[in-house]
Amino acid sequence: SQPMFSRDKNFVLTFNGEIYNYLELKKDLETKGLIFDTETDAEVLLQGLILEGEKFLLKCNGMWSFCLWDRKQKKAILCRDRFGVKPLYYHLQNNRNLIFASEMKAITPFLDEIKTNPDIDELIKNLFNYEASQNCVIKGIESIEPGQIIIFENKILKKNRFWNTLDHISFENISYENQIEKWEYLFRDAVKIRMRSDVPIGSALSGGLDSSGVVGMICDILKKKNKNT
């Protein structure tokens, strides 16, 4: 049920995504005196942001785009996850109003006219660069970049980054066998935490190595879990 309000009704959250480690985060927040009204990851994100601010995002394992609105301060915080899995677009209307949505077509009714971005010819020469940039096909609409936070307050828009992947890549001088062992641990952990669900798990198999690897890991995790139970 969204938008989600804080208990004092001061903060409002609209959220698209999943926080995979929300159960652990919830326990940590409860030890700090917070009380939860739902069992959702959205409320964990809401209360965590209110208590700890932007640094709470570094604790979140997941994919998301969201807007947190502070009704007293008249401040909006928009954010996209580390790798930009969830889309988030915005338009600054007459330098006064911030329009945002997860799709460009939801913003187009607020534009005076719909025109192609004049830089589109250069952008489509490298689609990978286009996906990671703030530039969009439609003039006047921008994309929030992966790992980016946008703050809109007093009709002023500021851009910050809470995450840059290149700053977190470590090149360890370890053996090939240890690299394989570490990768398997990370892969298993990533798949396992995404299996948290109150509905049956399904997968779309393309026949490629990535989707087959995920399903194979799911089967292995379930097999070992059934043996232990």
mmCIF file of C-alpha atoms in Angstrom:
data_model
loop_
_atom_site.group_PDB
_atom_site.id
_atom_site.type_symbol
_atom_site.label_atom_id
_atom_site.label_comp_id
_atom_site.label_asym_id
_atom_site.label_seq_id
_atom_site.Cartn_x
_atom_site.Cartn_y
_atom_site.Cartn_z
ATOM 1 C CA SER A 1 0.000 0.000 0.000
ATOM 2 C CA GLN A 2 1.766 3.085 -1.231
ATOM 3 C CA PRO A 3 2.599 5.827 -0.741
ATOM 4 C CA MET A 4 3.705 4.786 2.743
ATOM 5 C CA PHE A 5 3.585 7.303 5.595
ATOM 6 C CA SER A 6 5.713 7.448 8.707
ATOM 7 C CA ARG A 7 3.924 7.206 12.050
ATOM 8 C CA ASP A 8 3.972 10.982 12.517
ATOM 9 C CA LYS A 9 2.811 11.449 8.884
ATOM 10 C CA ASN A 10 5.782 13.739 8.243
ATOM 11 C CA PHE A 11 7.589 11.446 5.802
ATOM 12 C CA VAL A 12 6.103 9.855 2.688
ATOM 13 C CA LEU A 13 7.764 7.088 0.670
ATOM 14 C CA THR A 14 7.007 5.761 -2.786
ATOM 15 C CA PHE A 15 9.220 2.759 -3.485
ATOM 16 C CA ASN A 16 9.842 0.355 -6.351
ATOM 17 C CA GLY A 17 12.129 -2.596 -5.710
ATOM 18 C CA GLU A 18 13.248 -5.081 -3.099
ATOM 19 C CA ILE A 19 15.555 -4.878 -0.075
ATOM 20 C CA TYR A 20 16.761 -8.468 0.253
ATOM 21 C CA ASN A 21 18.325 -8.126 3.703
ATOM 22 C CA TYR A 22 15.391 -6.255 5.217
ATOM 23 C CA LEU A 23 14.916 -8.833 7.975
ATOM 24 C CA GLU A 24 18.423 -8.250 9.325
ATOM 25 C CA LEU A 25 18.045 -4.486 8.947
ATOM 26 C CA LYS A 26 14.711 -4.601 10.739
ATOM 27 C CA LYS A 27 16.205 -6.417 13.737
ATOM 28 C CA ASP A 28 18.983 -3.851 13.940
ATOM 29 C CA LEU A 29 16.508 -0.956 13.834
ATOM 30 C CA GLU A 30 14.348 -2.606 16.500
ATOM 31 C CA THR A 31 17.336 -2.713 18.852
ATOM 32 C CA LYS A 32 17.475 1.065 18.413
ATOM 33 C CA GLY A 33 13.901 1.415 19.657
ATOM 34 C CA LEU A 34 11.955 1.527 16.389
ATOM 35 C CA ILE A 35 8.531 -0.109 16.180
ATOM 36 C CA PHE A 36 7.173 -1.523 12.922
ATOM 37 C CA ASP A 37 3.543 -1.706 11.835
ATOM 38 C CA THR A 38 4.056 -3.972 8.802
ATOM 39 C CA GLU A 39 6.208 -6.890 7.653
ATOM 40 C CA THR A 40 7.391 -5.079 4.529
ATOM 41 C CA ASP A 41 10.816 -4.116 3.274
ATOM 42 C CA ALA A 42 9.344 -0.737 2.287
ATOM 43 C CA GLU A 43 8.759 0.184 5.932
ATOM 44 C CA VAL A 44 12.293 -0.911 6.826
ATOM 45 C CA LEU A 45 13.630 1.405 4.131
ATOM 46 C CA LEU A 46 11.379 4.244 5.284
ATOM 47 C CA GLN A 47 12.312 4.017 8.950
ATOM 48 C CA GLY A 48 15.979 3.410 8.209
ATOM 49 C CA LEU A 49 16.210 6.525 6.047
ATOM 50 C CA ILE A 50 14.439 8.627 8.666
ATOM 51 C CA LEU A 51 16.768 7.446 11.435
ATOM 52 C CA GLU A 52 20.119 7.243 9.646
ATOM 53 C CA GLY A 53 19.724 9.261 6.464
ATOM 54 C CA GLU A 54 21.584 8.474 3.255
ATOM 55 C CA LYS A 55 24.187 6.269 4.983
ATOM 56 C CA PHE A 56 21.448 3.689 5.588
ATOM 57 C CA LEU A 57 21.547 2.907 1.857
ATOM 58 C CA LEU A 58 25.036 1.436 2.247
ATOM 59 C CA LYS A 59 23.501 -1.242 4.487
ATOM 60 C CA CYS A 60 20.821 -2.150 1.951
ATOM 61 C CA ASN A 61 21.299 -5.185 -0.265
ATOM 62 C CA GLY A 62 18.818 -4.897 -3.094
ATOM 63 C CA MET A 63 17.497 -3.037 -6.093
ATOM 64 C CA TRP A 64 15.349 0.064 -5.866
ATOM 65 C CA SER A 65 14.177 3.438 -6.981
ATOM 66 C CA PHE A 66 12.338 5.629 -4.515
ATOM 67 C CA CYS A 67 11.290 9.102 -3.505
ATOM 68 C CA LEU A 68 11.209 10.153 0.135
ATOM 69 C CA TRP A 69 9.250 13.351 0.782
ATOM 70 C CA ASP A 70 9.779 15.354 3.962
ATOM 71 C CA ARG A 71 6.558 17.307 4.437
ATOM 72 C CA LYS A 72 7.952 19.706 7.043
ATOM 73 C CA GLN A 73 11.178 20.549 5.247
ATOM 74 C CA LYS A 74 9.495 20.409 1.823
ATOM 75 C CA LYS A 75 12.380 18.250 0.637
ATOM 76 C CA ALA A 76 12.345 15.357 -1.807
ATOM 77 C CA ILE A 77 15.058 12.707 -1.938
ATOM 78 C CA LEU A 78 15.151 10.509 -5.035
ATOM 79 C CA CYS A 79 17.527 7.569 -5.340
ATOM 80 C CA ARG A 80 18.400 4.676 -7.625
ATOM 81 C CA ASP A 81 20.192 1.481 -6.611
ATOM 82 C CA ARG A 82 23.902 0.833 -7.054
ATOM 83 C CA PHE A 83 23.666 -0.689 -10.535
ATOM 84 C CA GLY A 84 20.561 1.056 -11.796
ATOM 85 C CA VAL A 85 18.420 -2.077 -11.952
ATOM 86 C CA LYS A 86 15.276 -0.086 -11.234
ATOM 87 C CA PRO A 87 14.666 2.915 -13.525
ATOM 88 C CA LEU A 88 13.883 6.439 -12.320
ATOM 89 C CA TYR A 89 13.312 9.497 -14.515
ATOM 90 C CA TYR A 90 12.591 13.130 -13.702
ATOM 91 C CA HIS A 91 11.743 16.490 -15.250
ATOM 92 C CA LEU A 92 12.207 19.904 -13.687
ATOM 93 C CA GLN A 93 9.186 21.889 -14.805
ATOM 94 C CA ASN A 94 9.824 25.642 -15.143
ATOM 95 C CA ASN A 95 12.591 25.256 -12.536
ATOM 96 C CA ARG A 96 9.842 24.983 -9.934
ATOM 97 C CA ASN A 97 8.188 21.564 -9.917
ATOM 98 C CA LEU A 98 9.896 18.175 -9.887
ATOM 99 C CA ILE A 99 8.080 15.472 -11.860
ATOM 100 C CA PHE A 100 9.345 11.889 -11.512
ATOM 101 C CA ALA A 101 8.321 8.403 -12.614
ATOM 102 C CA SER A 102 9.716 4.966 -13.415
ATOM 103 C CA GLU A 103 8.816 5.436 -17.095
ATOM 104 C CA MET A 104 9.374 8.382 -19.435
ATOM 105 C CA LYS A 105 5.869 8.144 -20.871
ATOM 106 C CA ALA A 106 4.415 9.008 -17.463
ATOM 107 C CA ILE A 107 6.284 12.333 -17.546
ATOM 108 C CA THR A 108 5.502 13.361 -21.125
ATOM 109 C CA PRO A 109 2.045 14.836 -20.278
ATOM 110 C CA PHE A 110 3.843 17.465 -18.183
ATOM 111 C CA LEU A 111 6.108 18.596 -21.044
ATOM 112 C CA ASP A 112 5.199 21.634 -23.134
ATOM 113 C CA GLU A 113 6.212 19.668 -26.210
ATOM 114 C CA ILE A 114 7.785 16.308 -26.948
ATOM 115 C CA LYS A 115 11.071 16.592 -28.804
ATOM 116 C CA THR A 116 13.927 14.221 -29.429
ATOM 117 C CA ASN A 117 17.075 14.851 -27.457
ATOM 118 C CA PRO A 118 19.457 16.608 -29.894
ATOM 119 C CA ASP A 119 22.323 14.453 -28.583
ATOM 120 C CA ILE A 120 20.557 11.175 -29.361
ATOM 121 C CA ASP A 121 22.647 10.417 -32.461
ATOM 122 C CA GLU A 122 25.809 10.423 -30.373
ATOM 123 C CA LEU A 123 24.154 8.534 -27.544
ATOM 124 C CA ILE A 124 22.976 5.581 -29.607
ATOM 125 C CA LYS A 125 26.463 4.997 -30.969
ATOM 126 C CA ASN A 126 27.189 3.292 -27.662
ATOM 127 C CA LEU A 127 24.066 1.977 -25.968
ATOM 128 C CA PHE A 128 26.011 0.927 -22.886
ATOM 129 C CA ASN A 129 26.991 4.540 -22.281
ATOM 130 C CA TYR A 130 23.390 5.601 -22.826
ATOM 131 C CA GLU A 131 22.089 3.218 -20.171
ATOM 132 C CA ALA A 132 24.523 4.512 -17.567
ATOM 133 C CA SER A 133 24.058 8.203 -18.305
ATOM 134 C CA GLN A 134 21.485 10.788 -17.283
ATOM 135 C CA ASN A 135 20.601 11.472 -20.925
ATOM 136 C CA CYS A 136 17.294 10.248 -22.336
ATOM 137 C CA VAL A 137 15.695 9.957 -25.752
ATOM 138 C CA ILE A 138 13.204 12.715 -24.917
ATOM 139 C CA LYS A 139 14.431 16.269 -24.454
ATOM 140 C CA GLY A 140 13.717 17.628 -20.975
ATOM 141 C CA ILE A 141 13.696 14.235 -19.255
ATOM 142 C CA GLU A 142 16.739 12.971 -17.391
ATOM 143 C CA SER A 143 17.537 9.633 -15.805
ATOM 144 C CA ILE A 144 18.884 9.342 -12.295
ATOM 145 C CA GLU A 145 22.190 7.523 -12.632
ATOM 146 C CA PRO A 146 23.032 4.258 -10.842
ATOM 147 C CA GLY A 147 24.118 4.932 -7.260
ATOM 148 C CA GLN A 148 22.927 8.520 -7.440
ATOM 149 C CA ILE A 149 20.828 10.609 -5.044
ATOM 150 C CA ILE A 150 18.946 13.718 -6.067
ATOM 151 C CA ILE A 151 17.774 16.208 -3.452
ATOM 152 C CA PHE A 152 15.129 18.784 -4.380
ATOM 153 C CA GLU A 153 14.637 21.496 -1.768
ATOM 154 C CA ASN A 154 13.614 25.156 -2.021
ATOM 155 C CA LYS A 155 13.311 24.640 -5.774
ATOM 156 C CA ILE A 156 17.014 23.788 -5.955
ATOM 157 C CA LEU A 157 18.141 20.434 -7.315
ATOM 158 C CA LYS A 158 21.363 18.860 -6.040
ATOM 159 C CA LYS A 159 23.036 15.638 -7.169
ATOM 160 C CA ASN A 160 25.109 13.340 -4.961
ATOM 161 C CA ARG A 161 26.476 9.819 -5.220
ATOM 162 C CA PHE A 162 26.221 7.294 -2.409
ATOM 163 C CA TRP A 163 27.931 4.560 -4.440
ATOM 164 C CA ASN A 164 30.519 4.228 -7.198
ATOM 165 C CA THR A 165 31.295 0.638 -8.139
ATOM 166 C CA LEU A 166 34.839 1.412 -9.312
ATOM 167 C CA ASP A 167 35.677 2.591 -5.796
ATOM 168 C CA HIS A 168 34.702 -0.795 -4.367
ATOM 169 C CA ILE A 169 36.490 -3.183 -6.712
ATOM 170 C CA SER A 170 39.375 -4.991 -5.060
ATOM 171 C CA PHE A 171 42.061 -6.783 -7.047
ATOM 172 C CA GLU A 172 43.346 -9.432 -4.695
ATOM 173 C CA ASN A 173 46.510 -11.354 -5.428
ATOM 174 C CA ILE A 174 45.117 -14.806 -4.646
ATOM 175 C CA SER A 175 45.287 -18.156 -6.388
ATOM 176 C CA TYR A 176 42.854 -19.196 -9.098
ATOM 177 C CA GLU A 177 41.406 -21.882 -6.823
ATOM 178 C CA ASN A 178 40.739 -19.326 -4.081
ATOM 179 C CA GLN A 179 39.135 -16.993 -6.607
ATOM 180 C CA ILE A 180 36.732 -19.768 -7.611
ATOM 181 C CA GLU A 181 35.940 -20.525 -3.980
ATOM 182 C CA LYS A 182 35.256 -16.853 -3.209
ATOM 183 C CA TRP A 183 33.097 -16.413 -6.320
ATOM 184 C CA GLU A 184 31.031 -19.491 -5.468
ATOM 185 C CA TYR A 185 30.414 -18.169 -1.947
ATOM 186 C CA LEU A 186 29.288 -14.775 -3.256
ATOM 187 C CA PHE A 187 27.099 -16.333 -5.960
ATOM 188 C CA ARG A 188 25.443 -18.763 -3.532
ATOM 189 C CA ASP A 189 24.841 -15.997 -1.001
ATOM 190 C CA ALA A 190 23.336 -13.702 -3.679
ATOM 191 C CA VAL A 191 20.950 -16.398 -4.910
ATOM 192 C CA LYS A 192 19.972 -17.584 -1.428
ATOM 193 C CA ILE A 193 18.976 -14.142 -0.134
ATOM 194 C CA ARG A 194 16.822 -13.600 -3.233
ATOM 195 C CA MET A 195 14.901 -16.797 -2.457
ATOM 196 C CA ARG A 196 13.124 -15.118 0.457
ATOM 197 C CA SER A 197 9.501 -15.217 -0.572
ATOM 198 C CA ASP A 198 6.002 -15.872 0.739
ATOM 199 C CA VAL A 199 4.948 -17.207 -2.691
ATOM 200 C CA PRO A 200 6.337 -20.018 -4.886
ATOM 201 C CA ILE A 201 9.647 -19.260 -6.619
ATOM 202 C CA GLY A 202 9.766 -19.250 -10.402
ATOM 203 C CA SER A 203 12.454 -18.607 -12.997
ATOM 204 C CA ALA A 204 12.523 -17.732 -16.682
ATOM 205 C CA LEU A 205 15.134 -19.864 -18.417
ATOM 206 C CA SER A 206 16.706 -18.438 -21.560
ATOM 207 C CA GLY A 207 19.019 -21.396 -22.005
ATOM 208 C CA GLY A 208 22.060 -19.236 -21.376
ATOM 209 C CA LEU A 209 24.790 -19.708 -18.809
ATOM 210 C CA ASP A 210 23.548 -17.020 -16.415
ATOM 211 C CA SER A 211 19.923 -18.125 -15.972
ATOM 212 C CA SER A 212 20.909 -21.805 -15.992
ATOM 213 C CA GLY A 213 23.526 -21.097 -13.339
ATOM 214 C CA VAL A 214 20.980 -19.329 -11.116
ATOM 215 C CA VAL A 215 18.437 -22.152 -11.393
ATOM 216 C CA GLY A 216 21.166 -24.725 -10.795
ATOM 217 C CA MET A 217 22.205 -22.900 -7.625
ATOM 218 C CA ILE A 218 18.577 -22.666 -6.457
ATOM 219 C CA CYS A 219 18.196 -26.407 -6.896
ATOM 220 C CA ASP A 220 21.425 -27.060 -4.982
ATOM 221 C CA ILE A 221 20.359 -24.782 -2.111
ATOM 222 C CA LEU A 222 16.921 -26.424 -1.881
ATOM 223 C CA LYS A 223 18.465 -29.895 -2.074
ATOM 224 C CA LYS A 224 20.804 -29.198 0.852
ATOM 225 C CA LYS A 225 18.012 -27.498 2.792
ATOM 226 C CA ASN A 226 15.745 -30.539 2.409
ATOM 227 C CA LYS A 227 18.550 -32.825 3.553
ATOM 228 C CA ASN A 228 19.009 -30.799 6.720
ATOM 229 C CA THR A 229 15.273 -30.778 7.476
#
